[in-house]
mmCIF file of C-alpha atoms in Angstrom:
data_model
loop_
_atom_site.group_PDB
_atom_site.id
_atom_site.type_symbol
_atom_site.label_atom_id
_atom_site.label_comp_id
_atom_site.label_asym_id
_atom_site.label_seq_id
_atom_site.Cartn_x
_atom_site.Cartn_y
_atom_site.Cartn_z
ATOM 1 C CA MET A 7 -31.508 -9.820 9.485
ATOM 2 C CA ARG A 8 -32.285 -9.087 5.880
ATOM 3 C CA ARG A 9 -30.794 -5.669 6.377
ATOM 4 C CA LEU A 10 -27.662 -7.197 7.853
ATOM 5 C CA ALA A 11 -27.350 -9.635 4.959
ATOM 6 C CA LEU A 12 -27.739 -6.774 2.520
ATOM 7 C CA SER A 13 -25.226 -4.628 4.288
ATOM 8 C CA LEU A 14 -22.763 -7.501 4.355
ATOM 9 C CA SER A 15 -23.172 -8.178 0.671
ATOM 10 C CA LEU A 16 -22.353 -4.523 0.113
ATOM 11 C CA VAL A 17 -19.317 -5.078 2.259
ATOM 12 C CA SER A 18 -18.180 -7.849 -0.074
ATOM 13 C CA LEU A 19 -18.627 -5.533 -2.992
ATOM 14 C CA VAL A 20 -16.695 -2.817 -1.282
ATOM 15 C CA ALA A 21 -13.952 -5.128 -0.125
ATOM 16 C CA GLY A 22 -13.365 -6.203 -3.671
ATOM 17 C CA ALA A 23 -11.254 -9.012 -4.919
ATOM 18 C CA ALA A 24 -8.660 -10.360 -2.624
ATOM 19 C CA VAL A 25 -9.012 -12.737 0.244
ATOM 20 C CA ALA A 26 -5.804 -13.668 1.958
ATOM 21 C CA THR A 27 -7.073 -16.086 4.554
ATOM 22 C CA ALA A 28 -8.687 -18.405 2.034
ATOM 23 C CA ALA A 29 -6.976 -19.693 -1.096
ATOM 24 C CA VAL A 30 -5.681 -16.693 -2.975
ATOM 25 C CA LYS A 31 -6.005 -16.503 -6.731
ATOM 26 C CA PRO A 32 -2.639 -15.934 -8.433
ATOM 27 C CA ASP A 33 -3.909 -12.854 -10.284
ATOM 28 C CA ALA A 34 -5.053 -11.257 -7.042
ATOM 29 C CA ALA A 35 -1.688 -11.932 -5.393
ATOM 30 C CA ILE A 36 0.141 -10.484 -8.384
ATOM 31 C CA ARG A 37 -1.990 -7.337 -8.352
ATOM 32 C CA TYR A 38 -1.513 -7.064 -4.613
ATOM 33 C CA ARG A 39 2.269 -7.323 -4.631
ATOM 34 C CA GLN A 40 2.549 -4.935 -7.573
ATOM 35 C CA SER A 41 0.410 -2.496 -5.609
ATOM 36 C CA ALA A 42 2.692 -2.792 -2.607
ATOM 37 C CA TYR A 43 5.742 -2.113 -4.791
ATOM 38 C CA THR A 44 3.970 0.830 -6.444
ATOM 39 C CA MET A 45 3.248 2.367 -3.048
ATOM 40 C CA ILE A 46 6.805 1.758 -1.879
ATOM 41 C CA GLY A 47 8.151 3.353 -5.078
ATOM 42 C CA TRP A 48 5.805 6.325 -4.683
ATOM 43 C CA ASN A 49 7.326 7.032 -1.287
ATOM 44 C CA PHE A 50 10.880 6.070 -2.232
ATOM 45 C CA GLY A 51 11.027 8.463 -5.181
ATOM 46 C CA PRO A 52 10.877 11.680 -3.132
ATOM 47 C CA LEU A 53 13.526 10.301 -0.756
ATOM 48 C CA ALA A 54 15.837 9.616 -3.703
ATOM 49 C CA GLN A 55 15.233 13.144 -4.960
ATOM 50 C CA MET A 56 16.158 14.632 -1.603
ATOM 51 C CA VAL A 57 19.245 12.454 -1.283
ATOM 52 C CA LYS A 58 20.377 13.473 -4.766
ATOM 53 C CA GLY A 59 19.671 17.147 -4.081
ATOM 54 C CA GLU A 60 16.985 17.281 -6.774
ATOM 55 C CA ALA A 61 14.391 18.299 -4.195
ATOM 56 C CA PRO A 62 14.784 20.482 -1.109
ATOM 57 C CA TRP A 63 15.740 18.602 2.025
ATOM 58 C CA ASP A 64 12.662 18.098 4.220
ATOM 59 C CA ALA A 65 13.425 15.944 7.235
ATOM 60 C CA ALA A 66 9.781 15.656 8.303
ATOM 61 C CA ALA A 67 8.588 14.552 4.864
ATOM 62 C CA PHE A 68 11.533 12.164 4.689
ATOM 63 C CA ALA A 69 10.608 10.635 8.051
ATOM 64 C CA LEU A 70 6.938 10.258 7.098
ATOM 65 C CA ARG A 71 7.730 8.504 3.833
ATOM 66 C CA ALA A 72 10.382 6.327 5.464
ATOM 67 C CA GLU A 73 7.807 5.297 8.071
ATOM 68 C CA ARG A 74 5.356 4.358 5.332
ATOM 69 C CA ILE A 75 7.956 2.290 3.501
ATOM 70 C CA ALA A 76 8.879 0.524 6.738
ATOM 71 C CA ALA A 77 5.212 -0.368 7.276
ATOM 72 C CA LEU A 78 4.683 -1.471 3.678
ATOM 73 C CA ALA A 79 7.774 -3.676 3.434
ATOM 74 C CA PRO A 80 6.525 -6.464 5.740
ATOM 75 C CA GLN A 81 3.331 -6.602 3.677
ATOM 76 C CA LEU A 82 5.206 -7.782 0.573
ATOM 77 C CA PRO A 83 5.880 -11.458 1.391
ATOM 78 C CA GLU A 84 2.213 -12.518 1.399
ATOM 79 C CA GLY A 85 2.062 -11.313 -2.198
ATOM 80 C CA PHE A 86 4.197 -14.234 -3.336
ATOM 81 C CA PRO A 87 2.139 -17.346 -2.503
ATOM 82 C CA ALA A 88 3.002 -20.613 -4.243
ATOM 83 C CA GLY A 89 1.416 -20.709 -7.672
ATOM 84 C CA SER A 90 1.558 -16.980 -8.278
ATOM 85 C CA ASP A 91 4.528 -17.263 -10.620
ATOM 86 C CA THR A 92 2.093 -17.106 -13.532
ATOM 87 C CA GLY A 93 -1.231 -15.394 -14.078
ATOM 88 C CA ALA A 94 -1.463 -11.661 -14.627
ATOM 89 C CA LYS A 95 1.615 -10.044 -16.170
ATOM 90 C CA THR A 96 4.364 -10.271 -13.588
ATOM 91 C CA GLU A 97 8.025 -9.326 -13.411
ATOM 92 C CA ALA A 98 8.710 -11.878 -10.690
ATOM 93 C CA LYS A 99 11.095 -14.555 -11.965
ATOM 94 C CA ALA A 100 10.486 -18.256 -11.314
ATOM 95 C CA GLU A 101 13.590 -18.089 -9.075
ATOM 96 C CA VAL A 102 11.461 -16.408 -6.390
ATOM 97 C CA TRP A 103 9.864 -19.775 -5.693
ATOM 98 C CA LYS A 104 12.822 -21.971 -6.780
ATOM 99 C CA ASN A 105 15.233 -20.210 -4.420
ATOM 100 C CA ALA A 106 12.637 -19.420 -1.799
ATOM 101 C CA ASP A 107 15.086 -19.310 1.121
ATOM 102 C CA ASP A 108 17.403 -16.856 -0.588
ATOM 103 C CA PHE A 109 14.479 -14.731 -1.757
ATOM 104 C CA LYS A 110 13.152 -14.644 1.789
ATOM 105 C CA ALA A 111 16.565 -13.641 3.122
ATOM 106 C CA LYS A 112 16.785 -10.779 0.637
ATOM 107 C CA MET A 113 13.250 -9.696 1.417
ATOM 108 C CA ASP A 114 14.075 -9.768 5.132
ATOM 109 C CA ASP A 115 17.120 -7.581 4.425
ATOM 110 C CA PHE A 116 14.891 -4.989 2.818
ATOM 111 C CA ILE A 117 12.388 -5.125 5.672
ATOM 112 C CA THR A 118 15.185 -4.718 8.217
ATOM 113 C CA GLN A 119 16.913 -1.849 6.428
ATOM 114 C CA ALA A 120 13.622 -0.057 5.751
ATOM 115 C CA LYS A 121 12.786 -0.287 9.430
ATOM 116 C CA ALA A 122 16.229 1.078 10.278
ATOM 117 C CA LEU A 123 15.663 3.933 7.828
ATOM 118 C CA ALA A 124 12.435 4.922 9.592
ATOM 119 C CA GLU A 125 14.227 4.770 12.941
ATOM 120 C CA VAL A 126 17.193 6.830 11.775
ATOM 121 C CA ALA A 127 14.844 9.347 10.147
ATOM 122 C CA LYS A 128 13.173 10.010 13.490
ATOM 123 C CA GLY A 129 16.496 11.405 14.689
ATOM 124 C CA GLY A 130 16.628 13.925 11.840
ATOM 125 C CA ASP A 131 20.384 13.622 11.209
ATOM 126 C CA GLU A 132 20.722 14.314 7.487
ATOM 127 C CA ALA A 133 24.014 12.496 6.946
ATOM 128 C CA LYS A 134 22.840 9.383 8.746
ATOM 129 C CA MET A 135 19.541 9.417 6.881
ATOM 130 C CA LYS A 136 21.328 9.614 3.536
ATOM 131 C CA GLU A 137 23.668 6.805 4.503
ATOM 132 C CA GLN A 138 20.837 4.561 5.636
ATOM 133 C CA PHE A 139 18.838 5.451 2.545
ATOM 134 C CA LYS A 140 21.637 4.092 0.375
ATOM 135 C CA LYS A 141 21.843 0.908 2.413
ATOM 136 C CA THR A 142 18.114 0.440 1.996
ATOM 137 C CA ALA A 143 18.236 1.123 -1.731
ATOM 138 C CA GLY A 144 20.997 -1.470 -1.947
ATOM 139 C CA THR A 145 18.640 -4.139 -0.616
ATOM 140 C CA CYS A 146 16.094 -3.238 -3.327
ATOM 141 C CA LYS A 147 18.707 -3.650 -6.032
ATOM 142 C CA SER A 148 20.127 -6.800 -4.499
ATOM 143 C CA CYS A 149 16.743 -8.523 -4.716
ATOM 144 C CA HIS A 150 15.713 -7.094 -8.087
ATOM 145 C CA ASP A 151 18.974 -8.280 -9.664
ATOM 146 C CA GLY A 152 18.110 -11.922 -9.198
ATOM 147 C CA TYR A 153 14.361 -11.999 -8.922
ATOM 148 C CA ARG A 154 12.881 -9.327 -11.134
ATOM 149 C CA SER A 155 12.767 -9.466 -14.913
ATOM 150 C CA LYS A 156 12.368 -5.879 -16.011
ATOM 151 C CA GLY A 157 10.288 -5.831 -19.203
ATOM 152 C CA MET B 30 32.203 10.304 -6.298
ATOM 153 C CA ARG B 31 31.675 8.339 -9.469
ATOM 154 C CA ARG B 32 30.634 5.427 -7.344
ATOM 155 C CA LEU B 33 28.178 7.580 -5.443
ATOM 156 C CA ALA B 34 26.708 8.935 -8.671
ATOM 157 C CA LEU B 35 26.346 5.412 -9.974
ATOM 158 C CA SER B 36 24.743 4.181 -6.812
ATOM 159 C CA LEU B 37 22.315 7.095 -6.845
ATOM 160 C CA SER B 38 21.337 6.454 -10.429
ATOM 161 C CA LEU B 39 20.589 2.890 -9.383
ATOM 162 C CA VAL B 40 18.496 4.339 -6.616
ATOM 163 C CA SER B 41 16.451 6.251 -9.174
ATOM 164 C CA LEU B 42 15.946 3.071 -11.104
ATOM 165 C CA VAL B 43 14.908 1.206 -8.020
ATOM 166 C CA ALA B 44 12.622 3.948 -6.823
ATOM 167 C CA GLY B 45 10.767 3.824 -10.088
ATOM 168 C CA ALA B 46 8.197 6.207 -11.358
ATOM 169 C CA ALA B 47 6.475 8.396 -8.871
ATOM 170 C CA VAL B 48 7.657 11.559 -7.269
ATOM 171 C CA ALA B 49 5.198 13.162 -4.922
ATOM 172 C CA THR B 50 7.143 16.239 -3.903
ATOM 173 C CA ALA B 51 7.599 17.482 -7.455
ATOM 174 C CA ALA B 52 4.799 17.737 -10.006
ATOM 175 C CA VAL B 53 3.144 14.348 -10.209
ATOM 176 C CA LYS B 54 2.107 12.903 -13.532
ATOM 177 C CA PRO B 55 -1.606 12.002 -13.614
ATOM 178 C CA ASP B 56 -0.889 8.403 -14.655
ATOM 179 C CA ALA B 57 1.448 7.915 -11.701
ATOM 180 C CA ALA B 58 -1.138 9.306 -9.281
ATOM 181 C CA ILE B 59 -3.834 7.065 -10.761
ATOM 182 C CA ARG B 60 -1.640 3.978 -10.443
ATOM 183 C CA TYR B 61 -0.710 4.992 -6.916
ATOM 184 C CA ARG B 62 -4.254 5.482 -5.661
ATOM 185 C CA GLN B 63 -5.418 2.271 -7.318
ATOM 186 C CA SER B 64 -2.567 0.489 -5.559
ATOM 187 C CA ALA B 65 -3.630 1.913 -2.228
ATOM 188 C CA TYR B 66 -7.210 0.749 -2.812
ATOM 189 C CA THR B 67 -5.977 -2.682 -3.901
ATOM 190 C CA MET B 68 -3.976 -3.036 -0.693
ATOM 191 C CA ILE B 69 -6.910 -1.847 1.393
ATOM 192 C CA GLY B 70 -9.200 -4.330 -0.365
ATOM 193 C CA TRP B 71 -6.692 -7.141 0.119
ATOM 194 C CA ASN B 72 -6.834 -6.572 3.866
ATOM 195 C CA PHE B 73 -10.549 -5.752 3.994
ATOM 196 C CA GLY B 74 -11.583 -8.986 2.276
ATOM 197 C CA PRO B 75 -10.496 -11.330 5.091
ATOM 198 C CA LEU B 76 -12.208 -9.070 7.653
ATOM 199 C CA ALA B 77 -15.451 -9.253 5.690
ATOM 200 C CA GLN B 78 -15.115 -13.031 5.550
ATOM 201 C CA MET B 79 -14.680 -13.253 9.307
ATOM 202 C CA VAL B 80 -17.577 -10.899 9.969
ATOM 203 C CA LYS B 81 -19.812 -12.941 7.672
ATOM 204 C CA GLY B 82 -18.675 -16.206 9.239
ATOM 205 C CA GLU B 83 -17.146 -17.404 5.987
ATOM 206 C CA ALA B 84 -13.734 -17.673 7.621
ATOM 207 C CA PRO B 85 -12.857 -18.677 11.181
ATOM 208 C CA TRP B 86 -12.733 -15.801 13.629
ATOM 209 C CA ASP B 87 -9.117 -14.811 14.274
ATOM 210 C CA ALA B 88 -8.872 -11.729 16.462
ATOM 211 C CA ALA B 89 -5.114 -11.328 15.991
ATOM 212 C CA ALA B 90 -5.319 -11.521 12.192
ATOM 213 C CA PHE B 91 -8.274 -9.138 12.299
ATOM 214 C CA ALA B 92 -6.292 -6.643 14.392
ATOM 215 C CA LEU B 93 -3.245 -6.837 12.106
ATOM 216 C CA ARG B 94 -5.269 -6.220 8.952
ATOM 217 C CA ALA B 95 -7.290 -3.469 10.616
ATOM 218 C CA GLU B 96 -4.028 -1.796 11.614
ATOM 219 C CA ARG B 97 -2.798 -1.983 8.029
ATOM 220 C CA ILE B 98 -6.009 -0.483 6.682
ATOM 221 C CA ALA B 99 -5.812 2.318 9.250
ATOM 222 C CA ALA B 100 -2.256 3.098 8.091
ATOM 223 C CA LEU B 101 -3.134 2.898 4.394
ATOM 224 C CA ALA B 102 -6.238 5.096 4.563
ATOM 225 C CA PRO B 103 -4.429 8.410 5.198
ATOM 226 C CA GLN B 104 -2.213 7.641 2.200
ATOM 227 C CA LEU B 105 -5.140 7.835 -0.229
ATOM 228 C CA PRO B 106 -5.704 11.613 -0.497
ATOM 229 C CA GLU B 107 -2.364 12.374 -2.156
ATOM 230 C CA GLY B 108 -3.442 10.011 -4.945
ATOM 231 C CA PHE B 109 -6.025 12.539 -6.145
ATOM 232 C CA PRO B 110 -4.012 15.613 -7.197
ATOM 233 C CA ALA B 111 -5.660 18.150 -9.502
ATOM 234 C CA GLY B 112 -5.424 16.995 -13.101
ATOM 235 C CA SER B 113 -5.519 13.287 -12.318
ATOM 236 C CA ASP B 114 -9.152 12.979 -13.396
ATOM 237 C CA THR B 115 -7.919 11.698 -16.750
ATOM 238 C CA GLY B 116 -4.901 9.697 -17.842
ATOM 239 C CA ALA B 117 -4.651 5.983 -17.167
ATOM 240 C CA LYS B 118 -7.982 4.161 -16.853
ATOM 241 C CA THR B 119 -9.611 5.407 -13.689
ATOM 242 C CA GLU B 120 -12.906 4.811 -11.904
ATOM 243 C CA ALA B 121 -12.724 8.170 -10.143
ATOM 244 C CA LYS B 122 -15.567 10.414 -11.299
ATOM 245 C CA ALA B 123 -15.010 14.069 -12.181
ATOM 246 C CA GLU B 124 -17.080 14.856 -9.060
ATOM 247 C CA VAL B 125 -14.023 14.034 -6.916
ATOM 248 C CA TRP B 126 -12.509 17.334 -8.013
ATOM 249 C CA LYS B 127 -15.783 19.217 -8.628
ATOM 250 C CA ASN B 128 -17.068 18.502 -5.117
ATOM 251 C CA ALA B 129 -13.654 18.475 -3.506
ATOM 252 C CA ASP B 130 -14.884 19.498 -0.041
ATOM 253 C CA ASP B 131 -17.496 16.771 0.123
ATOM 254 C CA PHE B 132 -15.060 14.197 -1.230
ATOM 255 C CA LYS B 133 -12.534 15.218 1.401
ATOM 256 C CA ALA B 134 -15.181 14.938 4.129
ATOM 257 C CA LYS B 135 -16.091 11.430 3.007
ATOM 258 C CA MET B 136 -12.447 10.441 2.769
ATOM 259 C CA ASP B 137 -11.885 11.801 6.265
ATOM 260 C CA ASP B 138 -14.836 9.706 7.497
ATOM 261 C CA PHE B 139 -13.171 6.585 6.155
ATOM 262 C CA ILE B 140 -9.817 7.515 7.685
ATOM 263 C CA THR B 141 -11.485 8.154 11.051
ATOM 264 C CA GLN B 142 -13.550 4.973 11.075
ATOM 265 C CA ALA B 143 -10.624 2.843 9.900
ATOM 266 C CA LYS B 144 -8.529 4.235 12.731
ATOM 267 C CA ALA B 145 -11.339 3.456 15.158
ATOM 268 C CA LEU B 146 -11.515 -0.083 13.776
ATOM 269 C CA ALA B 147 -7.820 -0.631 14.476
ATOM 270 C CA GLU B 148 -8.284 0.742 17.987
ATOM 271 C CA VAL B 149 -11.334 -1.393 18.722
ATOM 272 C CA ALA B 150 -9.573 -4.461 17.307
ATOM 273 C CA LYS B 151 -6.768 -4.061 19.830
ATOM 274 C CA GLY B 152 -9.344 -4.762 22.530
ATOM 275 C CA GLY B 153 -10.323 -8.079 20.956
ATOM 276 C CA ASP B 154 -14.078 -7.754 21.650
ATOM 277 C CA GLU B 155 -15.685 -9.627 18.752
ATOM 278 C CA ALA B 156 -19.062 -7.885 18.870
ATOM 279 C CA LYS B 157 -17.512 -4.435 18.978
ATOM 280 C CA MET B 158 -15.112 -5.313 16.175
ATOM 281 C CA LYS B 159 -17.962 -6.490 13.965
ATOM 282 C CA GLU B 160 -19.983 -3.379 14.713
ATOM 283 C CA GLN B 161 -17.069 -1.065 13.926
ATOM 284 C CA PHE B 162 -16.267 -3.063 10.811
ATOM 285 C CA LYS B 163 -19.748 -2.338 9.473
ATOM 286 C CA LYS B 164 -19.398 1.356 10.268
ATOM 287 C CA THR B 165 -16.108 1.421 8.405
ATOM 288 C CA ALA B 166 -17.520 -0.453 5.425
ATOM 289 C CA GLY B 167 -20.334 2.085 5.361
ATOM 290 C CA THR B 168 -17.828 4.876 4.785
ATOM 291 C CA CYS B 169 -16.384 2.974 1.807
ATOM 292 C CA LYS B 170 -19.824 2.633 0.256
ATOM 293 C CA SER B 171 -20.792 6.212 1.050
ATOM 294 C CA CYS B 172 -17.823 7.533 -0.934
ATOM 295 C CA HIS B 173 -17.993 4.979 -3.758
ATOM 296 C CA ASP B 174 -21.673 5.788 -4.352
ATOM 297 C CA GLY B 175 -20.932 9.315 -5.479
ATOM 298 C CA TYR B 176 -17.355 9.239 -6.619
ATOM 299 C CA ARG B 177 -16.600 5.900 -8.185
ATOM 300 C CA SER B 178 -17.859 4.736 -11.550
ATOM 301 C CA LYS B 179 -17.666 0.991 -11.435
ATOM 302 C CA GLY B 180 -16.856 -0.272 -14.943
#
């Protein structure tokens, strides 16, 4: 039993900060959502490069990154719990929580379009992928316009 | 065409910093890998709580978070490109690149065990899930011991 207790305390150490089932500290939520956006941006960047012709077209790489974005998108909403409007440095405007229904609708748009992008990318049709990429990027901008204060 | 150019430049803005297909700046890679670890930790924390009995057992929530961890794990390796041993503040030791084969083996262990955890969790057997959770946590610790300098 002592060994189990020890191994579990190591687990806590390993698992680190955040706990989403219990009350979440605002700072942890802020770090979490920023991490999700960082990962989405990391995968979105190469897609933008391909769409703009700044990088060689690679349908398989495009599909993989689109799939990752589609899986990451639904993980964003839990990063905006009530009370996480202040704490660590955040670019999220107070409107996120004031206009919660509209924010949720815009977030859902992104989730939906990102999922569609991953689906379209499976087909490998370059023109359709580029078109759906732009639709998806539009949902990013649409949300950022009202809810992100870019420092 | 002007409209397309404009919309694509917005895309670049939205996509933000990182570009993984072209040369990646060390700082971007460091931020990316830290984000991946933050997201993994965010999902790992509630599992640890359930395993320790600090949170109510919820097999569905466990399975969802295990699935997320399994999908995030294979996204870690690209966060350690050559040259990203220095730049933004990082806890990655120089040994990551010096002992690249061993680091890769340990990373692969984590990826494998995390995938197994997601698989086991689909079955919903609490004892098996707890057992596989501890195996997975062991692979975290095994890698952190040699390759992470905890500040």
